[in-house]
Amino acid sequence: MQKKTININESVHEVVTKDERVKTLLFELGFKEIIKPAMLQTVGKIMTIKKGAAMRGINLDIIKQKFEENGFEVVEESYE
């Protein structure tokens, strides 16, 4: 099975739109507001996984490990 790529510098909205499983994984990691549609449609469009992790105090290595355990390849391509 080929791994799906997830860029932690893309907006949360973008990565969830590409694969709905991301929402569940992020919720399990502590991104509790992600299940609220309004939050995903507003803040989710400007917040990246990396920025959200920093704001919530969640270790980025734990996030990367969770995604890798669930069949994702984690990348950090920058759009700046």
XYZ file of C-alpha atoms in Angstrom:
80
model
C 0.000 0.000 0.000
C 1.384 3.372 -1.024
C 1.654 5.976 1.706
C -0.280 9.213 1.350
C 1.726 12.380 1.766
C 0.707 14.986 4.318
C 2.357 18.394 4.432
C 2.250 19.816 7.942
C 2.687 23.326 6.512
C -0.580 23.158 4.548
C -3.733 24.491 6.158
C -5.666 22.063 8.315
C -8.657 22.603 6.033
C -6.633 21.546 2.973
C -5.262 18.353 4.504
C -8.659 17.334 5.904
C -10.271 17.994 2.519
C -7.728 15.679 0.877
C -8.267 12.863 3.407
C -11.041 12.830 6.009
C -9.014 10.455 8.254
C -6.759 13.400 9.100
C -9.575 14.994 11.108
C -9.883 11.942 13.357
C -6.126 11.677 13.857
C -5.809 15.361 14.730
C -8.728 15.099 17.152
C -7.028 12.155 18.873
C -3.833 14.217 19.116
C -5.587 17.065 20.944
C -6.969 19.299 18.200
C -10.407 19.100 19.836
C -12.060 21.969 17.903
C -11.430 20.247 14.574
C -14.736 18.381 14.830
C -16.645 21.688 14.822
C -17.478 22.438 11.172
C -17.349 26.215 11.710
C -13.835 26.009 13.165
C -12.607 23.890 10.277
C -14.124 26.318 7.756
C -12.655 29.436 9.408
C -9.552 28.933 11.519
C -8.780 25.700 9.683
C -8.202 27.640 6.477
C -5.343 29.661 7.978
C -3.976 27.305 10.636
C -1.400 24.688 9.692
C -0.787 21.470 11.599
C 2.653 22.759 12.552
C 1.326 26.102 13.894
C -1.563 24.373 15.663
C 0.840 21.984 17.370
C 2.920 24.900 18.623
C -0.167 26.719 19.932
C -1.460 23.609 21.713
C 1.948 22.547 23.046
C 1.843 19.237 21.180
C 5.217 17.779 20.263
C 5.574 17.719 16.477
C 7.418 14.390 16.637
C 4.359 12.796 18.253
C 2.167 14.148 15.453
C 4.553 12.867 12.792
C 4.710 9.441 14.443
C 0.893 9.198 14.653
C 0.519 10.000 10.962
C 3.294 7.607 9.944
C 1.695 4.816 12.005
C -1.506 5.452 10.038
C 0.035 5.220 6.580
C 1.084 8.791 5.901
C 4.428 10.174 4.802
C 4.950 13.495 6.581
C 6.643 16.332 4.704
C 7.332 19.956 5.613
C 7.218 21.811 2.329
C 7.140 25.539 2.905
C 4.988 27.932 0.883
C 6.629 31.121 2.129
